[in-house]
Coordinates of C-alpha atoms and ligand atoms in Angstrom, one line a residue:
M1 CA 118.6 7.3 44.9
R2 CA 120.4 8.0 48.4
Q3 CA 117.3 8.0 49.9
D4 CA 116.1 4.4 49.0
W5 CA 117.8 2.5 52.2
F6 CA 116.7 5.8 54.2
A7 CA 112.9 5.0 53.0
Q8 CA 112.9 1.8 53.5
A9 CA 114.5 1.4 57.3
R10 CA 111.8 4.0 58.8
F11 CA 113.1 3.7 61.7
G12 CA 116.4 5.2 63.0
M13 CA 117.8 5.3 67.3
F14 CA 119.4 8.5 67.3
V15 CA 122.3 8.4 70.2
H16 CA 123.2 11.2 72.9
F17 CA 126.1 11.2 74.7
G18 CA 129.0 13.8 75.8
L19 CA 129.7 16.1 78.9
Y20 CA 126.0 16.5 79.6
S21 CA 125.1 12.6 80.2
A22 CA 127.5 13.2 83.4
A23 CA 125.7 16.5 84.7
A24 CA 122.5 14.5 84.1
R25 CA 120.0 17.2 83.8
H26 CA 120.0 17.9 79.7
E27 CA 122.6 18.3 77.1
W28 CA 121.6 22.3 77.0
V29 CA 122.8 22.5 81.1
Q30 CA 125.9 24.7 79.6
S31 CA 123.6 27.3 78.1
Y32 CA 120.4 26.8 80.6
E33 CA 122.4 27.8 83.7
R34 CA 125.0 29.9 82.3
L35 CA 127.9 27.7 82.6
D36 CA 131.6 29.0 81.4
D37 CA 134.4 27.0 80.8
L38 CA 135.8 26.0 84.5
D39 CA 131.9 25.3 85.1
Y40 CA 132.0 23.0 82.9
R41 CA 135.5 21.7 82.8
Q42 CA 135.0 19.1 85.8
Y43 CA 132.8 17.2 83.3
F44 CA 135.7 16.4 81.1
E45 CA 138.0 16.0 83.7
H46 CA 135.5 12.9 85.2
F47 CA 134.4 12.0 82.0
D48 CA 134.4 8.3 82.2
P49 CA 132.5 5.9 79.9
D50 CA 133.4 2.7 81.5
L51 CA 130.2 1.2 80.4
F52 CA 130.0 2.8 77.0
D53 CA 129.5 -0.5 74.7
A54 CA 128.8 0.3 71.5
A55 CA 128.2 -3.5 70.2
A56 CA 125.6 -4.3 72.7
L57 CA 124.0 -0.9 71.7
A58 CA 124.4 -1.5 67.9
R59 CA 122.5 -5.1 68.9
T60 CA 120.0 -3.4 71.1
A61 CA 118.9 -1.3 67.8
K62 CA 118.5 -4.4 65.6
R63 CA 116.7 -5.4 67.9
A64 CA 114.3 -3.2 67.8
G65 CA 113.6 -2.9 64.3
M66 CA 116.5 -0.1 63.4
G67 CA 117.6 0.0 60.4
Y68 CA 120.7 2.9 61.5
V69 CA 121.9 5.2 64.0
V70 CA 122.6 8.9 65.0
L71 CA 125.5 9.7 67.1
T72 CA 126.7 12.7 68.5
T73 CA 129.6 12.8 67.6
K74 CA 129.6 16.7 68.7
H75 CA 126.9 18.1 70.5
H76 CA 126.8 22.2 71.0
D77 CA 128.6 22.2 73.8
G78 CA 132.0 21.2 71.6
F79 CA 133.3 18.0 73.2
C80 CA 134.1 15.5 70.4
L81 CA 133.9 11.7 70.6
W82 CA 136.5 11.1 68.1
D83 CA 140.2 11.6 67.7
S84 CA 139.9 15.2 66.3
A85 CA 143.8 16.1 65.3
L86 CA 142.1 19.8 65.4
T87 CA 140.9 20.3 69.6
D88 CA 142.2 18.5 72.9
F89 CA 138.4 18.8 73.9
T90 CA 138.0 15.2 73.0
S91 CA 137.1 12.2 74.2
V92 CA 140.3 11.0 73.6
H93 CA 141.9 13.5 75.8
A94 CA 139.4 12.6 78.2
A95 CA 139.5 9.2 78.4
G96 CA 141.6 7.4 75.9
R97 CA 138.3 6.6 73.5
D98 CA 138.1 7.1 70.3
I99 CA 134.3 6.6 70.8
V100 CA 133.3 7.3 66.9
R101 CA 135.7 4.7 65.9
E102 CA 133.9 1.7 68.3
Y103 CA 130.9 3.3 67.2
V104 CA 130.9 2.9 63.4
D105 CA 132.9 -0.8 63.8
A106 CA 130.3 -1.8 66.2
L107 CA 126.9 -0.7 63.4
R108 CA 129.2 -2.2 60.2
A109 CA 129.3 -5.8 62.3
E110 CA 125.4 -5.6 62.8
G111 CA 124.4 -4.4 59.3
L112 CA 123.1 -1.3 60.5
K113 CA 123.8 2.2 58.7
V114 CA 126.2 4.6 59.9
G115 CA 124.7 8.2 60.4
L116 CA 126.2 10.6 62.3
Y117 CA 124.7 14.0 64.2
H118 CA 127.3 17.2 64.1
S119 CA 126.9 20.3 66.4
L120 CA 127.4 23.4 63.8
I121 CA 127.2 25.2 67.6
D122 CA 130.1 25.0 69.3
W123 CA 130.6 26.6 72.6
H124 CA 133.9 25.8 73.4
H125 CA 135.0 27.1 70.6
P126 CA 136.8 30.5 71.3
H127 CA 136.3 31.9 67.5
F128 CA 132.5 31.3 68.1
T129 CA 130.4 34.6 68.5
V130 CA 128.5 34.2 71.8
D131 CA 124.6 34.5 70.7
W132 CA 121.1 34.7 72.2
N133 CA 121.5 30.5 72.7
H134 CA 125.3 30.9 73.7
P135 CA 125.8 29.7 77.7
R136 CA 127.7 33.4 78.3
R137 CA 125.5 35.8 77.2
D138 CA 124.6 37.1 80.1
D139 CA 127.8 37.5 81.3
E140 CA 128.6 40.9 82.5
N141 CA 129.5 42.8 78.7
A142 CA 129.0 39.9 77.0
H143 CA 129.1 41.8 74.5
E144 CA 131.9 43.0 74.9
L145 CA 133.3 39.1 74.8
N146 CA 133.0 39.2 70.2
R147 CA 136.4 41.3 70.1
G148 CA 138.1 39.5 68.8
R149 CA 136.5 36.2 67.5
D150 CA 136.2 35.9 64.1
M151 CA 133.6 33.2 62.7
A152 CA 135.8 32.8 59.7
V153 CA 138.5 31.0 62.2
Y154 CA 135.9 28.8 63.4
R155 CA 134.1 28.1 60.3
E156 CA 137.4 26.7 59.2
Y157 CA 137.4 24.9 62.0
L158 CA 134.3 23.6 61.3
H159 CA 135.1 22.7 57.2
G160 CA 138.4 20.9 59.3
Q161 CA 136.5 18.7 61.6
V162 CA 134.0 17.5 59.0
R163 CA 136.3 16.8 56.9
E164 CA 138.1 14.3 59.6
L165 CA 135.0 12.5 60.3
L166 CA 134.3 11.4 56.7
T167 CA 138.2 10.1 55.2
E168 CA 138.9 8.6 58.7
Y169 CA 136.0 6.6 59.1
G170 CA 134.9 4.8 56.2
E171 CA 131.6 5.1 54.4
I172 CA 129.7 7.4 56.1
D173 CA 125.5 6.7 55.3
Y174 CA 123.5 9.5 56.7
L175 CA 124.6 13.5 58.4
F176 CA 122.8 15.1 60.7
F177 CA 123.9 18.8 61.1
D178 CA 122.8 21.0 63.7
F179 CA 121.1 23.6 64.1
T180 CA 121.0 26.8 62.0
Y181 CA 118.8 30.3 63.7
P182 CA 119.1 33.1 62.1
E183 CA 116.7 35.3 63.5
A184 CA 117.9 38.3 65.9
K185 CA 117.1 37.8 69.6
D186 CA 118.1 39.6 73.0
G187 CA 119.9 41.8 71.1
W188 CA 121.4 39.2 69.9
A189 CA 122.3 38.7 66.0
G190 CA 121.4 34.5 65.1
K191 CA 123.3 32.3 62.7
G192 CA 122.3 31.8 59.4
P193 CA 123.6 29.6 56.7
E194 CA 126.6 32.1 55.7
D195 CA 127.9 31.2 59.0
W196 CA 128.6 27.9 57.7
D197 CA 129.4 28.5 54.5
A198 CA 126.3 26.0 53.9
E199 CA 127.0 25.8 50.3
G200 CA 130.8 25.0 51.0
L201 CA 129.8 22.4 53.4
L202 CA 127.4 20.9 51.5
A203 CA 129.9 20.2 48.7
L204 CA 132.0 18.9 51.0
C205 CA 129.9 16.0 52.2
R206 CA 129.1 15.5 48.7
E207 CA 133.0 15.1 47.5
L208 CA 134.0 12.9 50.0
Q209 CA 130.8 10.7 50.7
P210 CA 128.9 11.2 47.6
G211 CA 126.0 8.5 48.7
M212 CA 125.6 10.1 52.2
L213 CA 122.0 11.6 53.4
V214 CA 122.5 15.0 54.6
N215 CA 120.1 16.7 56.5
D216 CA 118.5 20.1 56.1
R217 CA 119.4 22.3 59.0
L218 CA 122.3 23.9 57.6
G219 CA 119.7 26.1 56.9
I220 CA 119.7 25.0 52.6
P221 CA 117.8 22.2 51.3
G222 CA 119.3 18.7 51.8
D223 CA 118.6 15.4 51.0
F224 CA 115.7 15.4 53.7
V225 CA 113.6 17.6 56.5
T226 CA 113.7 17.2 60.7
P227 CA 110.5 17.8 62.1
E228 CA 111.2 17.9 65.9
Q229 CA 109.5 16.2 68.7
Y230 CA 106.3 16.5 67.1
Q231 CA 104.6 14.4 64.0
P232 CA 103.4 16.0 61.1
T233 CA 99.9 15.0 60.4
S234 CA 100.6 14.6 56.2
P235 CA 103.2 13.6 53.9
L236 CA 105.5 16.7 53.4
E237 CA 106.1 18.2 49.7
R238 CA 107.9 21.2 48.7
D239 CA 106.7 22.5 45.9
G240 CA 104.6 19.9 45.0
V241 CA 107.4 17.6 45.0
P242 CA 107.1 14.5 48.4
V243 CA 110.1 15.7 50.1
P244 CA 111.8 12.1 52.6
W245 CA 111.4 13.5 56.4
E246 CA 112.5 12.0 59.1
A247 CA 111.0 12.7 62.9
C248 CA 112.9 12.6 65.9
Q249 CA 111.4 12.4 68.9
T250 CA 112.5 11.4 72.8
M251 CA 111.8 9.3 75.6
N252 CA 111.3 11.7 78.1
G253 CA 112.1 15.1 75.9
S254 CA 115.1 15.9 77.0
W255 CA 118.0 14.3 74.5
G256 CA 121.1 14.2 77.0
Y257 CA 120.7 11.9 79.6
H258 CA 118.5 13.8 82.2
R259 CA 118.2 11.8 85.5
D260 CA 115.4 13.0 87.5
N261 CA 113.0 13.5 84.3
T262 CA 110.2 11.5 84.6
D263 CA 108.2 11.9 81.5
Q264 CA 109.1 8.7 80.0
K265 CA 106.6 7.9 76.6
S266 CA 105.3 4.4 76.8
A267 CA 105.9 2.0 74.4
T268 CA 103.0 2.0 72.8
L269 CA 102.8 5.1 72.5
L270 CA 105.9 5.8 71.1
A271 CA 105.0 2.9 68.4
Q272 CA 101.7 4.2 67.8
M273 CA 103.9 7.9 66.5
L274 CA 106.3 5.3 64.3
V275 CA 103.4 3.6 62.5
D276 CA 101.9 6.7 62.4
S277 CA 104.9 7.9 61.2
V278 CA 105.4 5.7 57.8
S279 CA 101.4 6.1 57.2
M280 CA 102.5 9.8 56.6
D281 CA 105.8 8.4 54.2
G282 CA 107.8 9.4 57.1
N283 CA 110.8 7.7 59.1
M284 CA 110.8 8.0 63.5
L285 CA 114.6 8.5 65.2
L286 CA 114.0 7.3 67.8
N287 CA 116.5 9.0 70.7
I288 CA 118.2 7.2 73.5
G289 CA 121.0 9.3 76.0
P290 CA 123.1 7.0 77.7
D291 CA 124.4 7.7 81.3
G292 CA 126.7 9.4 82.8
R293 CA 128.9 6.0 82.0
G294 CA 128.0 5.6 78.6
A295 CA 125.0 2.7 79.4
I296 CA 121.7 2.4 77.9
A297 CA 119.8 3.7 80.9
P298 CA 117.0 0.8 82.4
R299 CA 113.9 2.6 81.4
D300 CA 114.7 3.6 77.6
A301 CA 116.1 -0.5 77.7
A302 CA 113.1 -2.0 78.8
T303 CA 111.0 0.8 76.2
L304 CA 113.4 -0.6 73.5
D305 CA 112.2 -3.8 74.6
E306 CA 108.7 -3.6 74.0
I307 CA 109.5 -2.0 70.4
G308 CA 111.5 -4.8 70.0
E309 CA 109.2 -7.5 70.5
W310 CA 106.4 -5.7 68.9
M311 CA 108.6 -5.0 65.7
R312 CA 109.9 -8.6 66.3
L313 CA 105.8 -9.5 64.8
H314 CA 104.8 -6.7 63.4
R315 CA 107.9 -5.0 60.9
A316 CA 106.4 -5.8 57.6
A317 CA 103.8 -3.0 58.5
V318 CA 106.6 -0.6 59.0
I319 CA 110.1 -1.8 57.3
G320 CA 109.7 -1.1 53.3
A321 CA 106.6 0.6 54.1
G322 CA 104.7 3.4 53.4
H323 CA 101.5 6.4 53.2
A324 CA 98.5 4.0 51.4
P325 CA 96.1 6.3 49.5
F326 CA 92.7 5.1 51.0
T327 CA 91.0 6.6 54.4
P328 CA 91.3 5.3 57.5
P329 CA 88.9 4.3 60.5
R330 CA 88.7 6.2 63.1
E331 CA 90.8 3.8 64.9
G332 CA 93.5 3.9 63.4
V333 CA 96.0 4.1 60.6
Y334 CA 96.8 2.4 57.6
T335 CA 100.6 1.2 56.3
R336 CA 100.8 -0.1 52.6
R337 CA 103.9 -2.6 51.5
G338 CA 103.5 -3.6 47.9
D339 CA 99.8 -6.0 47.9
R340 CA 99.4 -5.6 51.7
L341 CA 97.4 -3.0 53.6
Y342 CA 98.4 -3.1 57.5
L343 CA 95.5 -1.1 59.7
S344 CA 97.8 -0.8 63.0
L345 CA 94.3 -0.1 65.6
F346 CA 95.1 2.4 68.2
T347 CA 91.8 1.6 69.8
W348 CA 90.5 -1.9 69.7
P349 CA 86.5 -1.4 68.2
L350 CA 83.8 -4.1 69.3
G351 CA 83.5 -6.6 67.5
V352 CA 83.9 -5.0 63.6
V353 CA 86.2 -2.5 61.9
H354 CA 84.6 -1.1 59.2
L355 CA 86.8 -0.2 56.6
P356 CA 85.1 2.9 53.4
G357 CA 86.1 2.2 50.0
L358 CA 87.5 -0.9 50.4
A359 CA 84.7 -3.3 49.6
D360 CA 86.1 -4.6 46.0
K361 CA 89.8 -4.4 47.3
V362 CA 90.5 -7.0 49.9
S363 CA 91.6 -11.0 49.1
Y364 CA 92.4 -11.9 52.7
A365 CA 93.0 -10.2 56.2
R366 CA 94.2 -11.5 58.8
L367 CA 96.1 -10.3 62.3
L368 CA 99.8 -9.7 61.7
N369 CA 100.7 -11.1 65.5
D370 CA 99.4 -14.3 65.2
G371 CA 98.4 -14.9 61.6
S372 CA 94.6 -15.6 62.3
W373 CA 92.2 -15.2 59.1
L374 CA 89.6 -12.5 59.7
R375 CA 86.0 -12.9 58.2
T376 CA 85.1 -9.8 56.5
S377 CA 81.7 -9.3 54.8
V378 CA 79.8 -6.2 53.0
S379 CA 76.8 -4.5 54.2
D380 CA 73.9 -3.7 52.7
P381 CA 74.0 0.3 52.2
E382 CA 69.8 0.2 51.9
Q383 CA 69.6 -1.6 55.7
Q384 CA 68.0 1.3 57.7
A385 CA 69.3 1.6 61.6
D386 CA 66.6 0.7 63.8
L387 CA 67.0 1.0 67.8
M388 CA 68.0 -3.2 67.5
T389 CA 69.8 -3.4 63.8
P390 CA 72.9 -1.2 62.8
A391 CA 73.0 0.9 60.3
G392 CA 74.3 -0.5 56.7
Q393 CA 78.0 1.0 56.5
A394 CA 78.0 3.4 53.1
E395 CA 78.1 2.4 49.8
G396 CA 81.8 0.4 49.1
T397 CA 82.6 -0.9 53.0
L398 CA 84.0 -3.5 54.0
S399 CA 83.6 -4.5 57.3
V400 CA 85.9 -7.1 59.2
H401 CA 85.3 -8.9 62.2
L402 CA 87.2 -9.2 65.5
P403 CA 87.5 -10.7 68.5
V404 CA 86.3 -9.3 71.5
R405 CA 89.4 -9.9 73.2
R406 CA 92.5 -7.0 72.3
P407 CA 95.8 -9.1 71.1
D408 CA 98.2 -8.2 73.9
V409 CA 100.6 -6.6 71.7
L410 CA 101.0 -2.8 71.9
I411 CA 100.1 -2.0 68.8
P412 CA 97.4 -4.6 66.8
V413 CA 98.0 -4.6 63.0
V414 CA 95.1 -6.5 60.8
E415 CA 96.8 -7.2 57.4
L416 CA 95.0 -6.8 54.4
T417 CA 96.2 -8.6 50.8
L418 CA 94.8 -6.0 48.3
T419 CA 93.5 -7.7 44.9
G420 CA 95.0 -6.8 42.1
E421 CA 93.7 -3.2 40.2
Ligands
GLC501 C1 117.9 20.7 68.9 C2 118.7 21.0 69.9 C3 119.4 19.6 70.6 C4 118.9 18.0 70.4 C5 118.5 18.4 68.3 C6 117.8 17.0 68.1 O1 118.1 21.5 67.3 O2 119.4 21.7 69.8 O3 119.9 19.2 71.9 O4 120.7 17.3 70.1 O5 118.1 19.0 68.2 O6 117.0 17.2 67.0

């Protein structure tokens, strides 16, 4: 199946890089601040990615335990990071660099899967009609702007650029289209699958890269779904069939570099979100927004280092793991890989953690960070609680005895070896 490597990898890196990285105040700055082409032009004129180092980026992703990376080839502002023959609004024209080429080569060298993000929206293209997301929606006589704009012309451009990306850069493993908003708002139309010719675009993907995963944001079903900045609380399904999913998450709420944003999530929270995703059979795509020079921001690098150190010891609980059909204790979540059940403990209990239903299912228990054996016991359900003695646990509960001191890792993980059925 197309999705096999994806389900195996579980953890990927999203990279949002473009002209907005230099604006340094959110990748939607052009729309948020209603900037016209001229206002925005200065970021093109001064685009200087001298510290964008694709090899370093690939190594960073790998060290963090990620199996794939997804780079913005073009975001909503229309600026292209590859050598497109269909426009001059590219990194090659701005700075003499085909960033996509550098990126693809670097990922392959590290053995990482190659993912591309491509915006369906394009605020630079003269035929992309103004709608309720467009930077010029509040212009005087804004509706007049659409006279003479022809989405059919844009559509051809969109398909042509996707064709370039899928023919000139070798094998592509993953494509994230973004995004569809069919509902009308504020007197403006939205944009739906027919605006992109979603069926035709998906067919083009299948033809040019038959093994490539395509996401669901064309507005028609794809190979996986993409919850954005929230965590699903159960495995996802459609018509009773499990659906592969990937939660995309930011470091601080912004995808593009946002210098003054201080909502940085802790490495612990992000690691929890990762195992939580895996526990629900999902992936997590964690974003970084390189800065105006293309460097990974120090605060992001530090977070990735911490996650990488945790992954070095705990990758078995994440990579190749998935949902386990047991009810976890209130202190954490379960992930499972083959005959191993992993209990990631988000809070550290006093002395013992009780695992309902596992009394006769576990042959060995240990802490994953240092491989230290953990004593287990099954208490007598008949035993009555009094003030001095704890109550017996429900029948079938396994108690795992823990040291008083919590191991000094982002999330302690108990590894349980399951006995054969
Ligand atoms: C969105 C946003 C965007 C971001 C993306 C990531 O739909 O428009 O800025 O690139 O989601 O999932």
